[in-house]
């Protein structure tokens, strides 16, 4: 309920900004574009539309069989722009592909990767070099994110002992993803 209330307030605020004549300079601001990732989202939507026109769907590959839980369905990330880790992408993959939840050792590894990525993000700035190890770590976190969400989903056959850990890991990864995306965006890396 709190989230919905905040979302509605933010929507009213953004509607006011976007519809006010005196605030048109704010709308054209590169900072607002970067914060809301408007350009990145437009590119993604255009890419999704182009792929859908080719019969490939938004992921660029086939639609896949329903009920298929293979970990291989989630591809390694293409690290472009400020959208290297995105909660919306993880949620969309989780909803479309219904990935298999993690078992305890796999969730523990995902938690370690998220913690390590948090340390890397805190140590980086816009001038820091992004190593192949950093890219691999980001890739592992991005691939794991939908399965973390699946592990945190409560249903009759879920492992209730893992649900709180998965929910915390999901929250931590969302926070770290914001930091990583900000750093990536500041670098202007493409």
mmCIF file with all atom_site columns, C-alpha atoms in Angstrom:
data_model
loop_
_atom_site.group_PDB
_atom_site.id
_atom_site.type_symbol
_atom_site.label_atom_id
_atom_site.label_alt_id
_atom_site.label_comp_id
_atom_site.label_asym_id
_atom_site.label_entity_id
_atom_site.label_seq_id
_atom_site.pdbx_PDB_ins_code
_atom_site.Cartn_x
_atom_site.Cartn_y
_atom_site.Cartn_z
_atom_site.occupancy
_atom_site.B_iso_or_equiv
_atom_site.pdbx_formal_charge
_atom_site.auth_seq_id
_atom_site.auth_comp_id
_atom_site.auth_asym_id
_atom_site.auth_atom_id
_atom_site.pdbx_PDB_model_num
ATOM 1   C CA . UNK A 1 1   ? 0.000  0.000   0.000   1.00 0.00 ? 1   UNK A CA 1
ATOM 2   C CA . UNK A 1 2   ? 2.859  2.385   0.827   1.00 0.00 ? 2   UNK A CA 1
ATOM 3   C CA . UNK A 1 3   ? 4.560  1.550   -2.458  1.00 0.00 ? 3   UNK A CA 1
ATOM 4   C CA . UNK A 1 4   ? 1.349  2.211   -4.407  1.00 0.00 ? 4   UNK A CA 1
ATOM 5   C CA . UNK A 1 5   ? 0.859  5.513   -2.607  1.00 0.00 ? 5   UNK A CA 1
ATOM 6   C CA . UNK A 1 6   ? 4.414  6.622   -3.369  1.00 0.00 ? 6   UNK A CA 1
ATOM 7   C CA . UNK A 1 7   ? 4.071  5.489   -6.954  1.00 0.00 ? 7   UNK A CA 1
ATOM 8   C CA . UNK A 1 8   ? 0.880  7.532   -7.364  1.00 0.00 ? 8   UNK A CA 1
ATOM 9   C CA . UNK A 1 9   ? 2.525  10.583  -5.787  1.00 0.00 ? 9   UNK A CA 1
ATOM 10  C CA . UNK A 1 10  ? 5.540  10.253  -8.069  1.00 0.00 ? 10  UNK A CA 1
ATOM 11  C CA . UNK A 1 11  ? 3.251  9.874   -11.070 1.00 0.00 ? 11  UNK A CA 1
ATOM 12  C CA . UNK A 1 12  ? 1.357  13.071  -10.127 1.00 0.00 ? 12  UNK A CA 1
ATOM 13  C CA . UNK A 1 13  ? 4.660  14.887  -9.621  1.00 0.00 ? 13  UNK A CA 1
ATOM 14  C CA . UNK A 1 14  ? 6.051  13.769  -12.977 1.00 0.00 ? 14  UNK A CA 1
ATOM 15  C CA . UNK A 1 15  ? 2.777  14.637  -14.733 1.00 0.00 ? 15  UNK A CA 1
ATOM 16  C CA . UNK A 1 16  ? 2.989  18.135  -13.240 1.00 0.00 ? 16  UNK A CA 1
ATOM 17  C CA . UNK A 1 17  ? 6.592  18.561  -14.381 1.00 0.00 ? 17  UNK A CA 1
ATOM 18  C CA . UNK A 1 18  ? 5.948  17.252  -17.866 1.00 0.00 ? 18  UNK A CA 1
ATOM 19  C CA . UNK A 1 19  ? 2.748  19.241  -18.429 1.00 0.00 ? 19  UNK A CA 1
ATOM 20  C CA . UNK A 1 20  ? 3.828  22.626  -16.976 1.00 0.00 ? 20  UNK A CA 1
ATOM 21  C CA . UNK A 1 21  ? 4.885  25.178  -19.568 1.00 0.00 ? 21  UNK A CA 1
ATOM 22  C CA . UNK A 1 22  ? 7.295  26.919  -17.195 1.00 0.00 ? 22  UNK A CA 1
ATOM 23  C CA . UNK A 1 23  ? 9.112  23.676  -16.462 1.00 0.00 ? 23  UNK A CA 1
ATOM 24  C CA . UNK A 1 24  ? 9.907  22.734  -20.051 1.00 0.00 ? 24  UNK A CA 1
ATOM 25  C CA . UNK A 1 25  ? 13.630 23.302  -19.445 1.00 0.00 ? 25  UNK A CA 1
ATOM 26  C CA . UNK A 1 26  ? 13.558 20.571  -16.787 1.00 0.00 ? 26  UNK A CA 1
ATOM 27  C CA . UNK A 1 27  ? 12.023 18.125  -19.232 1.00 0.00 ? 27  UNK A CA 1
ATOM 28  C CA . UNK A 1 28  ? 14.896 18.713  -21.668 1.00 0.00 ? 28  UNK A CA 1
ATOM 29  C CA . UNK A 1 29  ? 17.495 18.346  -18.914 1.00 0.00 ? 29  UNK A CA 1
ATOM 30  C CA . UNK A 1 30  ? 20.168 15.671  -19.471 1.00 0.00 ? 30  UNK A CA 1
ATOM 31  C CA . UNK A 1 31  ? 20.119 15.006  -15.711 1.00 0.00 ? 31  UNK A CA 1
ATOM 32  C CA . UNK A 1 32  ? 16.411 14.123  -15.807 1.00 0.00 ? 32  UNK A CA 1
ATOM 33  C CA . UNK A 1 33  ? 17.011 11.945  -18.865 1.00 0.00 ? 33  UNK A CA 1
ATOM 34  C CA . UNK A 1 34  ? 19.842 10.153  -17.054 1.00 0.00 ? 34  UNK A CA 1
ATOM 35  C CA . UNK A 1 35  ? 17.893 9.784   -13.800 1.00 0.00 ? 35  UNK A CA 1
ATOM 36  C CA . UNK A 1 36  ? 14.790 8.383   -15.482 1.00 0.00 ? 36  UNK A CA 1
ATOM 37  C CA . UNK A 1 37  ? 16.834 6.574   -18.184 1.00 0.00 ? 37  UNK A CA 1
ATOM 38  C CA . UNK A 1 38  ? 14.418 7.912   -20.791 1.00 0.00 ? 38  UNK A CA 1
ATOM 39  C CA . UNK A 1 39  ? 16.796 7.556   -23.750 1.00 0.00 ? 39  UNK A CA 1
ATOM 40  C CA . UNK A 1 40  ? 17.743 4.021   -22.696 1.00 0.00 ? 40  UNK A CA 1
ATOM 41  C CA . UNK A 1 41  ? 14.106 3.023   -22.347 1.00 0.00 ? 41  UNK A CA 1
ATOM 42  C CA . UNK A 1 42  ? 13.237 4.501   -25.735 1.00 0.00 ? 42  UNK A CA 1
ATOM 43  C CA . UNK A 1 43  ? 16.092 2.528   -27.327 1.00 0.00 ? 43  UNK A CA 1
ATOM 44  C CA . UNK A 1 44  ? 14.933 -0.637  -25.569 1.00 0.00 ? 44  UNK A CA 1
ATOM 45  C CA . UNK A 1 45  ? 11.334 -0.152  -26.692 1.00 0.00 ? 45  UNK A CA 1
ATOM 46  C CA . UNK A 1 46  ? 12.471 0.506   -30.258 1.00 0.00 ? 46  UNK A CA 1
ATOM 47  C CA . UNK A 1 47  ? 14.661 -2.617  -30.140 1.00 0.00 ? 47  UNK A CA 1
ATOM 48  C CA . UNK A 1 48  ? 11.810 -4.684  -28.700 1.00 0.00 ? 48  UNK A CA 1
ATOM 49  C CA . UNK A 1 49  ? 9.473  -3.408  -31.419 1.00 0.00 ? 49  UNK A CA 1
ATOM 50  C CA . UNK A 1 50  ? 12.017 -4.209  -34.127 1.00 0.00 ? 50  UNK A CA 1
ATOM 51  C CA . UNK A 1 51  ? 12.583 -7.705  -32.714 1.00 0.00 ? 51  UNK A CA 1
ATOM 52  C CA . UNK A 1 52  ? 8.842  -8.285  -32.410 1.00 0.00 ? 52  UNK A CA 1
ATOM 53  C CA . UNK A 1 53  ? 8.499  -7.282  -36.055 1.00 0.00 ? 53  UNK A CA 1
ATOM 54  C CA . UNK A 1 54  ? 11.067 -9.936  -36.939 1.00 0.00 ? 54  UNK A CA 1
ATOM 55  C CA . UNK A 1 55  ? 9.202  -12.548 -34.914 1.00 0.00 ? 55  UNK A CA 1
ATOM 56  C CA . UNK A 1 56  ? 12.005 -12.755 -32.369 1.00 0.00 ? 56  UNK A CA 1
ATOM 57  C CA . UNK A 1 57  ? 10.245 -11.250 -29.359 1.00 0.00 ? 57  UNK A CA 1
ATOM 58  C CA . UNK A 1 58  ? 11.838 -8.794  -26.941 1.00 0.00 ? 58  UNK A CA 1
ATOM 59  C CA . UNK A 1 59  ? 14.633 -11.108 -25.815 1.00 0.00 ? 59  UNK A CA 1
ATOM 60  C CA . UNK A 1 60  ? 15.990 -11.493 -29.321 1.00 0.00 ? 60  UNK A CA 1
ATOM 61  C CA . UNK A 1 61  ? 15.613 -15.267 -29.254 1.00 0.00 ? 61  UNK A CA 1
ATOM 62  C CA . UNK A 1 62  ? 12.565 -17.430 -29.772 1.00 0.00 ? 62  UNK A CA 1
ATOM 63  C CA . UNK A 1 63  ? 9.698  -17.459 -27.341 1.00 0.00 ? 63  UNK A CA 1
ATOM 64  C CA . UNK A 1 64  ? 10.795 -20.759 -25.779 1.00 0.00 ? 64  UNK A CA 1
ATOM 65  C CA . UNK A 1 65  ? 8.538  -23.510 -24.585 1.00 0.00 ? 65  UNK A CA 1
ATOM 66  C CA . UNK A 1 66  ? 6.063  -22.836 -21.837 1.00 0.00 ? 66  UNK A CA 1
ATOM 67  C CA . UNK A 1 67  ? 6.903  -24.235 -18.476 1.00 0.00 ? 67  UNK A CA 1
ATOM 68  C CA . UNK A 1 68  ? 10.561 -24.508 -19.433 1.00 0.00 ? 68  UNK A CA 1
ATOM 69  C CA . UNK A 1 69  ? 12.691 -23.684 -16.413 1.00 0.00 ? 69  UNK A CA 1
ATOM 70  C CA . UNK A 1 70  ? 16.151 -23.992 -17.904 1.00 0.00 ? 70  UNK A CA 1
ATOM 71  C CA . UNK A 1 71  ? 18.764 -21.656 -16.494 1.00 0.00 ? 71  UNK A CA 1
ATOM 72  C CA . UNK A 1 72  ? 20.179 -21.280 -19.993 1.00 0.00 ? 72  UNK A CA 1
ATOM 73  C CA . UNK A 1 73  ? 17.121 -19.254 -21.065 1.00 0.00 ? 73  UNK A CA 1
ATOM 74  C CA . UNK A 1 74  ? 18.533 -16.184 -19.320 1.00 0.00 ? 74  UNK A CA 1
ATOM 75  C CA . UNK A 1 75  ? 21.335 -14.855 -21.498 1.00 0.00 ? 75  UNK A CA 1
ATOM 76  C CA . UNK A 1 76  ? 24.484 -13.051 -20.450 1.00 0.00 ? 76  UNK A CA 1
ATOM 77  C CA . UNK A 1 77  ? 24.035 -9.280  -20.462 1.00 0.00 ? 77  UNK A CA 1
ATOM 78  C CA . UNK A 1 78  ? 25.066 -6.921  -23.170 1.00 0.00 ? 78  UNK A CA 1
ATOM 79  C CA . UNK A 1 79  ? 26.694 -4.200  -21.116 1.00 0.00 ? 79  UNK A CA 1
ATOM 80  C CA . UNK A 1 80  ? 25.719 -0.988  -22.837 1.00 0.00 ? 80  UNK A CA 1
ATOM 81  C CA . UNK A 1 81  ? 24.862 2.399   -21.465 1.00 0.00 ? 81  UNK A CA 1
ATOM 82  C CA . UNK A 1 82  ? 23.587 2.907   -17.951 1.00 0.00 ? 82  UNK A CA 1
ATOM 83  C CA . UNK A 1 83  ? 21.269 -0.091  -18.021 1.00 0.00 ? 83  UNK A CA 1
ATOM 84  C CA . UNK A 1 84  ? 23.691 -2.854  -17.076 1.00 0.00 ? 84  UNK A CA 1
ATOM 85  C CA . UNK A 1 85  ? 21.442 -4.163  -14.292 1.00 0.00 ? 85  UNK A CA 1
ATOM 86  C CA . UNK A 1 86  ? 17.743 -3.437  -14.340 1.00 0.00 ? 86  UNK A CA 1
ATOM 87  C CA . UNK A 1 87  ? 15.071 -4.604  -11.900 1.00 0.00 ? 87  UNK A CA 1
ATOM 88  C CA . UNK A 1 88  ? 12.401 -4.242  -14.580 1.00 0.00 ? 88  UNK A CA 1
ATOM 89  C CA . UNK A 1 89  ? 14.288 -6.599  -16.891 1.00 0.00 ? 89  UNK A CA 1
ATOM 90  C CA . UNK A 1 90  ? 14.716 -9.152  -14.094 1.00 0.00 ? 90  UNK A CA 1
ATOM 91  C CA . UNK A 1 91  ? 11.006 -8.951  -13.259 1.00 0.00 ? 91  UNK A CA 1
ATOM 92  C CA . UNK A 1 92  ? 10.013 -9.291  -16.922 1.00 0.00 ? 92  UNK A CA 1
ATOM 93  C CA . UNK A 1 93  ? 12.237 -12.364 -17.360 1.00 0.00 ? 93  UNK A CA 1
ATOM 94  C CA . UNK A 1 94  ? 10.880 -13.846 -14.122 1.00 0.00 ? 94  UNK A CA 1
ATOM 95  C CA . UNK A 1 95  ? 7.284  -13.361 -15.280 1.00 0.00 ? 95  UNK A CA 1
ATOM 96  C CA . UNK A 1 96  ? 7.806  -14.573 -18.857 1.00 0.00 ? 96  UNK A CA 1
ATOM 97  C CA . UNK A 1 97  ? 10.148 -17.508 -18.347 1.00 0.00 ? 97  UNK A CA 1
ATOM 98  C CA . UNK A 1 98  ? 9.150  -18.750 -14.895 1.00 0.00 ? 98  UNK A CA 1
ATOM 99  C CA . UNK A 1 99  ? 12.743 -19.661 -13.937 1.00 0.00 ? 99  UNK A CA 1
ATOM 100 C CA . UNK A 1 100 ? 13.517 -22.410 -11.483 1.00 0.00 ? 100 UNK A CA 1
ATOM 101 C CA . UNK A 1 101 ? 14.085 -21.191 -7.884  1.00 0.00 ? 101 UNK A CA 1
ATOM 102 C CA . UNK A 1 102 ? 17.534 -21.534 -6.373  1.00 0.00 ? 102 UNK A CA 1
ATOM 103 C CA . UNK A 1 103 ? 18.429 -24.228 -3.892  1.00 0.00 ? 103 UNK A CA 1
ATOM 104 C CA . UNK A 1 104 ? 20.358 -23.193 -0.758  1.00 0.00 ? 104 UNK A CA 1
ATOM 105 C CA . UNK A 1 105 ? 23.914 -23.455 -2.173  1.00 0.00 ? 105 UNK A CA 1
ATOM 106 C CA . UNK A 1 106 ? 22.987 -21.583 -5.357  1.00 0.00 ? 106 UNK A CA 1
ATOM 107 C CA . UNK A 1 107 ? 21.236 -18.824 -3.401  1.00 0.00 ? 107 UNK A CA 1
ATOM 108 C CA . UNK A 1 108 ? 24.281 -18.565 -1.129  1.00 0.00 ? 108 UNK A CA 1
ATOM 109 C CA . UNK A 1 109 ? 26.491 -18.075 -4.211  1.00 0.00 ? 109 UNK A CA 1
ATOM 110 C CA . UNK A 1 110 ? 24.130 -15.415 -5.565  1.00 0.00 ? 110 UNK A CA 1
ATOM 111 C CA . UNK A 1 111 ? 24.232 -13.644 -2.186  1.00 0.00 ? 111 UNK A CA 1
ATOM 112 C CA . UNK A 1 112 ? 28.039 -13.688 -2.250  1.00 0.00 ? 112 UNK A CA 1
ATOM 113 C CA . UNK A 1 113 ? 28.037 -12.264 -5.791  1.00 0.00 ? 113 UNK A CA 1
ATOM 114 C CA . UNK A 1 114 ? 25.664 -9.449  -4.784  1.00 0.00 ? 114 UNK A CA 1
ATOM 115 C CA . UNK A 1 115 ? 27.812 -8.620  -1.737  1.00 0.00 ? 115 UNK A CA 1
ATOM 116 C CA . UNK A 1 116 ? 30.960 -8.651  -3.878  1.00 0.00 ? 116 UNK A CA 1
ATOM 117 C CA . UNK A 1 117 ? 29.301 -6.422  -6.501  1.00 0.00 ? 117 UNK A CA 1
ATOM 118 C CA . UNK A 1 118 ? 28.306 -4.034  -3.704  1.00 0.00 ? 118 UNK A CA 1
ATOM 119 C CA . UNK A 1 119 ? 31.944 -3.820  -2.600  1.00 0.00 ? 119 UNK A CA 1
ATOM 120 C CA . UNK A 1 120 ? 33.056 -3.227  -6.193  1.00 0.00 ? 120 UNK A CA 1
ATOM 121 C CA . UNK A 1 121 ? 30.416 -0.512  -6.696  1.00 0.00 ? 121 UNK A CA 1
ATOM 122 C CA . UNK A 1 122 ? 31.432 1.301   -3.490  1.00 0.00 ? 122 UNK A CA 1
ATOM 123 C CA . UNK A 1 123 ? 35.082 1.256   -4.545  1.00 0.00 ? 123 UNK A CA 1
ATOM 124 C CA . UNK A 1 124 ? 34.411 2.544   -8.080  1.00 0.00 ? 124 UNK A CA 1
ATOM 125 C CA . UNK A 1 125 ? 33.960 5.999   -9.455  1.00 0.00 ? 125 UNK A CA 1
ATOM 126 C CA . UNK A 1 126 ? 33.437 7.327   -12.970 1.00 0.00 ? 126 UNK A CA 1
ATOM 127 C CA . UNK A 1 127 ? 37.162 7.013   -13.729 1.00 0.00 ? 127 UNK A CA 1
ATOM 128 C CA . UNK A 1 128 ? 37.624 3.467   -12.438 1.00 0.00 ? 128 UNK A CA 1
ATOM 129 C CA . UNK A 1 129 ? 38.503 0.781   -14.924 1.00 0.00 ? 129 UNK A CA 1
ATOM 130 C CA . UNK A 1 130 ? 35.830 -1.844  -15.484 1.00 0.00 ? 130 UNK A CA 1
ATOM 131 C CA . UNK A 1 131 ? 37.668 -5.129  -15.681 1.00 0.00 ? 131 UNK A CA 1
ATOM 132 C CA . UNK A 1 132 ? 36.551 -8.385  -17.294 1.00 0.00 ? 132 UNK A CA 1
ATOM 133 C CA . UNK A 1 133 ? 36.061 -9.688  -13.741 1.00 0.00 ? 133 UNK A CA 1
ATOM 134 C CA . UNK A 1 134 ? 33.649 -6.821  -13.039 1.00 0.00 ? 134 UNK A CA 1
ATOM 135 C CA . UNK A 1 135 ? 31.759 -7.606  -16.242 1.00 0.00 ? 135 UNK A CA 1
ATOM 136 C CA . UNK A 1 136 ? 31.572 -11.295 -15.302 1.00 0.00 ? 136 UNK A CA 1
ATOM 137 C CA . UNK A 1 137 ? 30.298 -10.430 -11.814 1.00 0.00 ? 137 UNK A CA 1
ATOM 138 C CA . UNK A 1 138 ? 27.644 -8.099  -13.250 1.00 0.00 ? 138 UNK A CA 1
ATOM 139 C CA . UNK A 1 139 ? 26.688 -10.825 -15.726 1.00 0.00 ? 139 UNK A CA 1
ATOM 140 C CA . UNK A 1 140 ? 26.323 -13.445 -12.985 1.00 0.00 ? 140 UNK A CA 1
ATOM 141 C CA . UNK A 1 141 ? 24.141 -11.109 -10.935 1.00 0.00 ? 141 UNK A CA 1
ATOM 142 C CA . UNK A 1 142 ? 21.982 -10.240 -13.929 1.00 0.00 ? 142 UNK A CA 1
ATOM 143 C CA . UNK A 1 143 ? 21.491 -13.903 -14.839 1.00 0.00 ? 143 UNK A CA 1
ATOM 144 C CA . UNK A 1 144 ? 20.755 -14.834 -11.204 1.00 0.00 ? 144 UNK A CA 1
ATOM 145 C CA . UNK A 1 145 ? 18.280 -12.017 -10.568 1.00 0.00 ? 145 UNK A CA 1
ATOM 146 C CA . UNK A 1 146 ? 15.158 -13.669 -12.078 1.00 0.00 ? 146 UNK A CA 1
ATOM 147 C CA . UNK A 1 147 ? 15.937 -16.882 -10.172 1.00 0.00 ? 147 UNK A CA 1
ATOM 148 C CA . UNK A 1 148 ? 16.378 -14.862 -6.963  1.00 0.00 ? 148 UNK A CA 1
ATOM 149 C CA . UNK A 1 149 ? 12.901 -13.463 -7.579  1.00 0.00 ? 149 UNK A CA 1
ATOM 150 C CA . UNK A 1 150 ? 11.569 -16.985 -8.184  1.00 0.00 ? 150 UNK A CA 1
ATOM 151 C CA . UNK A 1 151 ? 13.136 -18.160 -4.913  1.00 0.00 ? 151 UNK A CA 1
ATOM 152 C CA . UNK A 1 152 ? 11.461 -15.296 -3.046  1.00 0.00 ? 152 UNK A CA 1
ATOM 153 C CA . UNK A 1 153 ? 8.028  -16.063 -4.503  1.00 0.00 ? 153 UNK A CA 1
ATOM 154 C CA . UNK A 1 154 ? 5.778  -17.682 -1.893  1.00 0.00 ? 154 UNK A CA 1
ATOM 155 C CA . UNK A 1 155 ? 3.678  -20.601 -3.107  1.00 0.00 ? 155 UNK A CA 1
ATOM 156 C CA . UNK A 1 156 ? 2.714  -24.024 -1.800  1.00 0.00 ? 156 UNK A CA 1
ATOM 157 C CA . UNK A 1 157 ? 5.911  -25.823 -2.919  1.00 0.00 ? 157 UNK A CA 1
ATOM 158 C CA . UNK A 1 158 ? 8.458  -23.098 -2.192  1.00 0.00 ? 158 UNK A CA 1
ATOM 159 C CA . UNK A 1 159 ? 11.323 -23.512 0.252   1.00 0.00 ? 159 UNK A CA 1
ATOM 160 C CA . UNK A 1 160 ? 10.072 -21.195 3.010   1.00 0.00 ? 160 UNK A CA 1
ATOM 161 C CA . UNK A 1 161 ? 13.495 -21.136 4.666   1.00 0.00 ? 161 UNK A CA 1
ATOM 162 C CA . UNK A 1 162 ? 14.977 -19.440 1.585   1.00 0.00 ? 162 UNK A CA 1
ATOM 163 C CA . UNK A 1 163 ? 12.203 -16.871 0.986   1.00 0.00 ? 163 UNK A CA 1
ATOM 164 C CA . UNK A 1 164 ? 13.459 -14.185 3.435   1.00 0.00 ? 164 UNK A CA 1
ATOM 165 C CA . UNK A 1 165 ? 17.032 -14.550 2.186   1.00 0.00 ? 165 UNK A CA 1
ATOM 166 C CA . UNK A 1 166 ? 15.907 -14.323 -1.434  1.00 0.00 ? 166 UNK A CA 1
ATOM 167 C CA . UNK A 1 167 ? 13.786 -11.237 -0.741  1.00 0.00 ? 167 UNK A CA 1
ATOM 168 C CA . UNK A 1 168 ? 16.720 -9.570  1.025   1.00 0.00 ? 168 UNK A CA 1
ATOM 169 C CA . UNK A 1 169 ? 19.073 -10.529 -1.806  1.00 0.00 ? 169 UNK A CA 1
ATOM 170 C CA . UNK A 1 170 ? 16.602 -9.100  -4.345  1.00 0.00 ? 170 UNK A CA 1
ATOM 171 C CA . UNK A 1 171 ? 16.425 -5.833  -2.387  1.00 0.00 ? 171 UNK A CA 1
ATOM 172 C CA . UNK A 1 172 ? 20.211 -5.653  -2.019  1.00 0.00 ? 172 UNK A CA 1
ATOM 173 C CA . UNK A 1 173 ? 20.703 -6.339  -5.719  1.00 0.00 ? 173 UNK A CA 1
ATOM 174 C CA . UNK A 1 174 ? 18.220 -3.580  -6.628  1.00 0.00 ? 174 UNK A CA 1
ATOM 175 C CA . UNK A 1 175 ? 20.203 -1.131  -4.483  1.00 0.00 ? 175 UNK A CA 1
ATOM 176 C CA . UNK A 1 176 ? 23.548 -2.243  -5.907  1.00 0.00 ? 176 UNK A CA 1
ATOM 177 C CA . UNK A 1 177 ? 22.134 -2.170  -9.448  1.00 0.00 ? 177 UNK A CA 1
ATOM 178 C CA . UNK A 1 178 ? 21.278 1.490   -8.991  1.00 0.00 ? 178 UNK A CA 1
ATOM 179 C CA . UNK A 1 179 ? 24.850 2.247   -7.951  1.00 0.00 ? 179 UNK A CA 1
ATOM 180 C CA . UNK A 1 180 ? 26.362 0.230   -10.802 1.00 0.00 ? 180 UNK A CA 1
ATOM 181 C CA . UNK A 1 181 ? 24.041 1.800   -13.373 1.00 0.00 ? 181 UNK A CA 1
ATOM 182 C CA . UNK A 1 182 ? 24.869 5.288   -12.081 1.00 0.00 ? 182 UNK A CA 1
ATOM 183 C CA . UNK A 1 183 ? 28.599 4.623   -12.319 1.00 0.00 ? 183 UNK A CA 1
ATOM 184 C CA . UNK A 1 184 ? 28.188 3.158   -15.789 1.00 0.00 ? 184 UNK A CA 1
ATOM 185 C CA . UNK A 1 185 ? 26.094 6.147   -16.868 1.00 0.00 ? 185 UNK A CA 1
ATOM 186 C CA . UNK A 1 186 ? 28.630 8.624   -15.520 1.00 0.00 ? 186 UNK A CA 1
ATOM 187 C CA . UNK A 1 187 ? 31.317 6.939   -17.559 1.00 0.00 ? 187 UNK A CA 1
ATOM 188 C CA . UNK A 1 188 ? 29.321 7.455   -20.734 1.00 0.00 ? 188 UNK A CA 1
ATOM 189 C CA . UNK A 1 189 ? 30.361 3.885   -21.566 1.00 0.00 ? 189 UNK A CA 1
ATOM 190 C CA . UNK A 1 190 ? 28.809 2.460   -24.694 1.00 0.00 ? 190 UNK A CA 1
#
